[in-house]
Each structure stands twice: as structure tokens, then as C-alpha cells.
């Protein structure tokens, strides 16, 4: 028996049959079943006493760059060890059936490794390293990962000598223009938006479903838990990404 409610099945098939466009907005829950911890939820031992909201800021970097780099080095290591899950792979397959824009808040590369083209990494990418001061991209190799190292002195910029930071958008920073423009364009033009594994608390990304809705899109939330967005969507699928997305393909 199919676990996808008939109404969701219908809206997807109507979108496909009528030449509509899908926009998929993903958050940290998308990668949870690949073993990448979300920000809001359970945490792993080494970093359990740190609040990500206090590590992912420019202020935290200025105060203690080695602590912040140690945390990002650990996150990069986790991502490198992880594999895309069935949900990532299902989205790559869906894109072969219907025009699809993929907008992610995730800073990992699991969508790409799962076979998708990401149209917008609205919060940047872990591995797009750049200088904190001059912004120059870091092209050299990544420093060696040391297990259980909480503080790691960041690498240095070859141009100006300042520290190399991860290519993510920290709390309080502006989103990259190109990614944000692509994301809003997709939200405005899509006929169906799938909102997968996001708590809907981090703005402006959390405003994309409302933007899509104002422009006529039907919204479907895929998340095992209710979220700040649940009341705004047309349909909810209370299941995990790796279970629900393959089922959507039928
Ligand atoms: P969040 O941590 O605020 O919320 C995670 C959401 O995922 C919750 O609503 C939770 O119910 C849901 N969830 C948990 N397991 C799930 C599963 N298996 N399938 C589907 N949903 C599941 O995440 P957010 O809304 O993306 O916002 C947090 C910020 O943290 C983002 O800016 C993002 O860049 C960053 N972040 C990224 C990663 C990553 O790149 N993998 C990981 C952690 C945090
Ligand atoms: Zn520099």
C-alpha cells in the first residue's frame, strides 16, 4: 500500500501533466538520515555542550577562531564520511520527470553526490573556503582532520595572511545574491513547492514557502514533526525524507 496521501499524489501528477514546475526547499532534516546532525534536535557527544547558534556567527569567529574552525572541521569530516540517502537520490530522479529547481539551506554536498543539480545553496557551502578578511577563495588542500580536536588553528590566506573561514552564511550575515535571486525566482515561478526537513525558523529562507504561495503554488511539507510552516502549507506528509521522497515517485 502506498503511504502517500492521494491528495499529494494528485497534486504532483497534475503538476507533471500540466507542464508545471516544482521547487524543492530542503533543510537539515534532509541529511539527517545520512548521519548529519540537524541544529535543532539531538546532538553528538563531542560538541553537545556547544550551541550551534553561538558558533555559527562572525562574532564567535573573531572571539575564538580555533574553536569555530574545530567545529567546522568536524562538520566537514562528518559530511565527507556520509553518503547521500534515498531521499537525495529520489529528488535526482524526480528532476528527470518534471522541471525542478532545488533550493537548499544545507551546506553539505549530499544533493550533488546524490545526482542532483542544486540551483541555490542559500546558506553557502562548507567546502567553499575563503579568507575572512579579503574574501579570496582558498584553493589549497584542506588541513588534516584530527579526531577529537576541539580547537584547530585555521589555515592562512596566501594573499593577506588572515584566517581561512568556511564558505557558509553565518547567523547575521547576508545571503549570497546569486543564490538568493535563484531561490526567489524558483519560489515565484513554481506551481508546486516541496518543503523538506526544515524547521522554518531561519529567515529569510523560511519566507520562501509564503512567497511561493502568494504566487499561486501549492505547498507540501515533508517532515516527521510539525514546524513553524505547517499551518501555511496545503498538505503535510509526516514522514522522514528518506522514506517519503522515494514513495512520491510511486
Ligand atoms: P533545523 O535544524 O532548524 O531543523 C531540522 C528540521 O528537520 C526539523 O523540523 C526536524 O523535524 C526535521 N527533521 C529531522 N529529521 C528529519 C528527517 N529524517 N526527514 C525530514 N525532516 C527531518 O534545520 P534548518 O531548518 O535547515 O535550519 C538550520 C540551519 O542549519 C540552516 O541554515 C542550515 O544551513 C544549517 N544546517 C545545515 C546542515 C547540513 O548542511 N546538513 C546541518 C545542520 C544545520
Ligand atoms: Zn586574505
PDB file of N, CA, C and O in Angstrom, residues 186-220:
ATOM      1  N   UNK A 186      12.708  30.843  -8.262  1.00  0.00           N
ATOM      2  CA  UNK A 186      12.101  29.498  -8.257  1.00  0.00           C
ATOM      3  C   UNK A 186      10.800  29.511  -7.460  1.00  0.00           C
ATOM      4  O   UNK A 186       9.798  28.917  -7.867  1.00  0.00           O
ATOM      5  N   UNK A 187      10.804  30.190  -6.327  1.00  0.00           N
ATOM      6  CA  UNK A 187       9.589  30.232  -5.491  1.00  0.00           C
ATOM      7  C   UNK A 187       8.445  30.923  -6.231  1.00  0.00           C
ATOM      8  O   UNK A 187       7.296  30.484  -6.178  1.00  0.00           O
ATOM      9  N   UNK A 188       8.782  31.991  -6.942  1.00  0.00           N
ATOM     10  CA  UNK A 188       7.750  32.758  -7.657  1.00  0.00           C
ATOM     11  C   UNK A 188       7.198  31.962  -8.839  1.00  0.00           C
ATOM     12  O   UNK A 188       6.009  32.002  -9.122  1.00  0.00           O
ATOM     13  N   UNK A 189       8.068  31.214  -9.515  1.00  0.00           N
ATOM     14  CA  UNK A 189       7.649  30.564 -10.766  1.00  0.00           C
ATOM     15  C   UNK A 189       7.120  29.144 -10.604  1.00  0.00           C
ATOM     16  O   UNK A 189       6.513  28.595 -11.512  1.00  0.00           O
ATOM     17  N   UNK A 190       7.327  28.525  -9.430  1.00  0.00           N
ATOM     18  CA  UNK A 190       6.917  27.116  -9.321  1.00  0.00           C
ATOM     19  C   UNK A 190       5.407  26.999  -9.133  1.00  0.00           C
ATOM     20  O   UNK A 190       4.744  27.923  -8.658  1.00  0.00           O
ATOM     21  N   UNK A 191       4.891  25.824  -9.511  1.00  0.00           N
ATOM     22  CA  UNK A 191       3.470  25.549  -9.271  1.00  0.00           C
ATOM     23  C   UNK A 191       3.299  24.670  -8.036  1.00  0.00           C
ATOM     24  O   UNK A 191       2.239  24.641  -7.433  1.00  0.00           O
ATOM     25  N   UNK A 192       4.360  23.952  -7.682  1.00  0.00           N
ATOM     26  CA  UNK A 192       4.325  23.079  -6.506  1.00  0.00           C
ATOM     27  C   UNK A 192       5.642  23.250  -5.750  1.00  0.00           C
ATOM     28  O   UNK A 192       6.714  23.199  -6.362  1.00  0.00           O
ATOM     29  N   UNK A 193       5.546  23.497  -4.443  1.00  0.00           N
ATOM     30  CA  UNK A 193       6.774  23.551  -3.634  1.00  0.00           C
ATOM     31  C   UNK A 193       6.752  22.430  -2.599  1.00  0.00           C
ATOM     32  O   UNK A 193       5.785  22.289  -1.853  1.00  0.00           O
ATOM     33  N   UNK A 194       7.834  21.643  -2.588  1.00  0.00           N
ATOM     34  CA  UNK A 194       8.007  20.620  -1.553  1.00  0.00           C
ATOM     35  C   UNK A 194       8.968  21.190  -0.515  1.00  0.00           C
ATOM     36  O   UNK A 194      10.087  21.588  -0.861  1.00  0.00           O
ATOM     37  N   UNK A 195       8.533  21.236   0.724  1.00  0.00           N
ATOM     38  CA  UNK A 195       9.337  21.814   1.800  1.00  0.00           C
ATOM     39  C   UNK A 195       9.797  20.643   2.675  1.00  0.00           C
ATOM     40  O   UNK A 195       9.001  20.039   3.389  1.00  0.00           O
ATOM     41  N   UNK A 196      11.077  20.315   2.592  1.00  0.00           N
ATOM     42  CA  UNK A 196      11.558  19.055   3.174  1.00  0.00           C
ATOM     43  C   UNK A 196      12.570  19.292   4.300  1.00  0.00           C
ATOM     44  O   UNK A 196      13.617  19.905   4.077  1.00  0.00           O
ATOM     45  N   UNK A 197      12.249  18.825   5.504  1.00  0.00           N
ATOM     46  CA  UNK A 197      13.243  18.771   6.579  1.00  0.00           C
ATOM     47  C   UNK A 197      13.759  20.117   7.046  1.00  0.00           C
ATOM     48  O   UNK A 197      14.936  20.240   7.382  1.00  0.00           O
ATOM     49  N   UNK A 198      12.878  21.102   7.085  1.00  0.00           N
ATOM     50  CA  UNK A 198      13.315  22.398   7.631  1.00  0.00           C
ATOM     51  C   UNK A 198      12.355  22.848   8.727  1.00  0.00           C
ATOM     52  O   UNK A 198      11.151  22.650   8.619  1.00  0.00           O
ATOM     53  N   UNK A 199      12.929  23.437   9.775  1.00  0.00           N
ATOM     54  CA  UNK A 199      12.106  23.880  10.903  1.00  0.00           C
ATOM     55  C   UNK A 199      11.351  25.166  10.565  1.00  0.00           C
ATOM     56  O   UNK A 199      10.445  25.555  11.288  1.00  0.00           O
ATOM     57  N   UNK A 200      11.771  25.860   9.503  1.00  0.00           N
ATOM     58  CA  UNK A 200      11.081  27.081   9.100  1.00  0.00           C
ATOM     59  C   UNK A 200      11.306  28.229  10.064  1.00  0.00           C
ATOM     60  O   UNK A 200      10.475  29.133  10.170  1.00  0.00           O
ATOM     61  N   UNK A 201      12.425  28.215  10.734  1.00  0.00           N
ATOM     62  CA  UNK A 201      12.701  29.262  11.731  1.00  0.00           C
ATOM     63  C   UNK A 201      13.791  30.227  11.288  1.00  0.00           C
ATOM     64  O   UNK A 201      13.970  31.277  11.880  1.00  0.00           O
ATOM     65  N   UNK A 202      14.560  29.835  10.264  1.00  0.00           N
ATOM     66  CA  UNK A 202      15.691  30.664   9.848  1.00  0.00           C
ATOM     67  C   UNK A 202      15.293  31.514   8.637  1.00  0.00           C
ATOM     68  O   UNK A 202      15.099  30.995   7.541  1.00  0.00           O
ATOM     69  N   UNK A 203      15.147  32.808   8.868  1.00  0.00           N
ATOM     70  CA  UNK A 203      14.774  33.733   7.796  1.00  0.00           C
ATOM     71  C   UNK A 203      16.026  34.338   7.184  1.00  0.00           C
ATOM     72  O   UNK A 203      17.043  34.404   7.851  1.00  0.00           O
ATOM     73  N   UNK A 204      15.988  34.751   5.912  1.00  0.00           N
ATOM     74  CA  UNK A 204      14.819  34.841   5.040  1.00  0.00           C
ATOM     75  C   UNK A 204      14.406  33.535   4.347  1.00  0.00           C
ATOM     76  O   UNK A 204      13.340  33.501   3.740  1.00  0.00           O
ATOM     77  N   UNK A 205      15.222  32.472   4.434  1.00  0.00           N
ATOM     78  CA  UNK A 205      14.873  31.235   3.698  1.00  0.00           C
ATOM     79  C   UNK A 205      13.484  30.735   4.078  1.00  0.00           C
ATOM     80  O   UNK A 205      12.728  30.254   3.222  1.00  0.00           O
ATOM     81  N   UNK A 206      13.117  30.886   5.348  1.00  0.00           N
ATOM     82  CA  UNK A 206      11.824  30.387   5.813  1.00  0.00           C
ATOM     83  C   UNK A 206      10.653  31.149   5.200  1.00  0.00           C
ATOM     84  O   UNK A 206       9.508  30.708   5.296  1.00  0.00           O
ATOM     85  N   UNK A 207      10.950  32.271   4.546  1.00  0.00           N
ATOM     86  CA  UNK A 207       9.890  33.040   3.879  1.00  0.00           C
ATOM     87  C   UNK A 207       9.610  32.556   2.459  1.00  0.00           C
ATOM     88  O   UNK A 207       8.643  33.008   1.833  1.00  0.00           O
ATOM     89  N   UNK A 208      10.425  31.641   1.945  1.00  0.00           N
ATOM     90  CA  UNK A 208      10.241  31.199   0.556  1.00  0.00           C
ATOM     91  C   UNK A 208       8.903  30.474   0.326  1.00  0.00           C
ATOM     92  O   UNK A 208       8.247  30.713  -0.692  1.00  0.00           O
ATOM     93  N   UNK A 209       8.467  29.594   1.257  1.00  0.00           N
ATOM     94  CA  UNK A 209       7.155  28.966   1.028  1.00  0.00           C
ATOM     95  C   UNK A 209       6.017  29.998   0.935  1.00  0.00           C
ATOM     96  O   UNK A 209       5.157  29.890   0.057  1.00  0.00           O
ATOM     97  N   UNK A 210       6.022  31.002   1.790  1.00  0.00           N
ATOM     98  CA  UNK A 210       4.961  32.021   1.733  1.00  0.00           C
ATOM     99  C   UNK A 210       5.028  32.783   0.411  1.00  0.00           C
ATOM    100  O   UNK A 210       3.988  33.116  -0.179  1.00  0.00           O
ATOM    101  N   UNK A 211       6.233  33.036  -0.075  1.00  0.00           N
ATOM    102  CA  UNK A 211       6.394  33.721  -1.371  1.00  0.00           C
ATOM    103  C   UNK A 211       5.799  32.865  -2.491  1.00  0.00           C
ATOM    104  O   UNK A 211       5.066  33.363  -3.356  1.00  0.00           O
ATOM    105  N   UNK A 212       6.104  31.571  -2.457  1.00  0.00           N
ATOM    106  CA  UNK A 212       5.574  30.659  -3.483  1.00  0.00           C
ATOM    107  C   UNK A 212       4.043  30.646  -3.432  1.00  0.00           C
ATOM    108  O   UNK A 212       3.364  30.704  -4.454  1.00  0.00           O
ATOM    109  N   UNK A 213       3.540  30.601  -2.234  1.00  0.00           N
ATOM    110  CA  UNK A 213       2.086  30.535  -2.065  1.00  0.00           C
ATOM    111  C   UNK A 213       1.401  31.797  -2.610  1.00  0.00           C
ATOM    112  O   UNK A 213       0.374  31.718  -3.272  1.00  0.00           O
ATOM    113  N   UNK A 214       2.004  32.956  -2.301  1.00  0.00           N
ATOM    114  CA  UNK A 214       1.427  34.214  -2.806  1.00  0.00           C
ATOM    115  C   UNK A 214       1.382  34.230  -4.334  1.00  0.00           C
ATOM    116  O   UNK A 214       0.572  34.914  -4.924  1.00  0.00           O
ATOM    117  N   UNK A 215       2.286  33.457  -4.954  1.00  0.00           N
ATOM    118  CA  UNK A 215       2.303  33.414  -6.423  1.00  0.00           C
ATOM    119  C   UNK A 215       1.589  32.177  -6.952  1.00  0.00           C
ATOM    120  O   UNK A 215       1.822  31.740  -8.074  1.00  0.00           O
ATOM    121  N   UNK A 216       0.776  31.576  -6.103  1.00  0.00           N
ATOM    122  CA  UNK A 216      -0.142  30.543  -6.604  1.00  0.00           C
ATOM    123  C   UNK A 216       0.299  29.099  -6.455  1.00  0.00           C
ATOM    124  O   UNK A 216      -0.395  28.197  -6.901  1.00  0.00           O
ATOM    125  N   UNK A 217       1.460  28.865  -5.856  1.00  0.00           N
ATOM    126  CA  UNK A 217       1.923  27.474  -5.741  1.00  0.00           C
ATOM    127  C   UNK A 217       1.171  26.713  -4.654  1.00  0.00           C
ATOM    128  O   UNK A 217       0.705  27.296  -3.677  1.00  0.00           O
ATOM    129  N   UNK A 218       1.077  25.404  -4.842  1.00  0.00           N
ATOM    130  CA  UNK A 218       0.595  24.508  -3.803  1.00  0.00           C
ATOM    131  C   UNK A 218       1.812  24.094  -2.972  1.00  0.00           C
ATOM    132  O   UNK A 218       2.880  23.836  -3.526  1.00  0.00           O
ATOM    133  N   UNK A 219       1.644  24.055  -1.641  1.00  0.00           N
ATOM    134  CA  UNK A 219       2.781  23.723  -0.767  1.00  0.00           C
ATOM    135  C   UNK A 219       2.559  22.377  -0.084  1.00  0.00           C
ATOM    136  O   UNK A 219       1.477  22.108   0.445  1.00  0.00           O
ATOM    137  N   UNK A 220       3.609  21.563  -0.095  1.00  0.00           N
ATOM    138  CA  UNK A 220       3.576  20.271   0.593  1.00  0.00           C
ATOM    139  C   UNK A 220       4.758  20.217   1.549  1.00  0.00           C
ATOM    140  O   UNK A 220       5.905  20.451   1.132  1.00  0.00           O
TER     141      UNK A 220
END
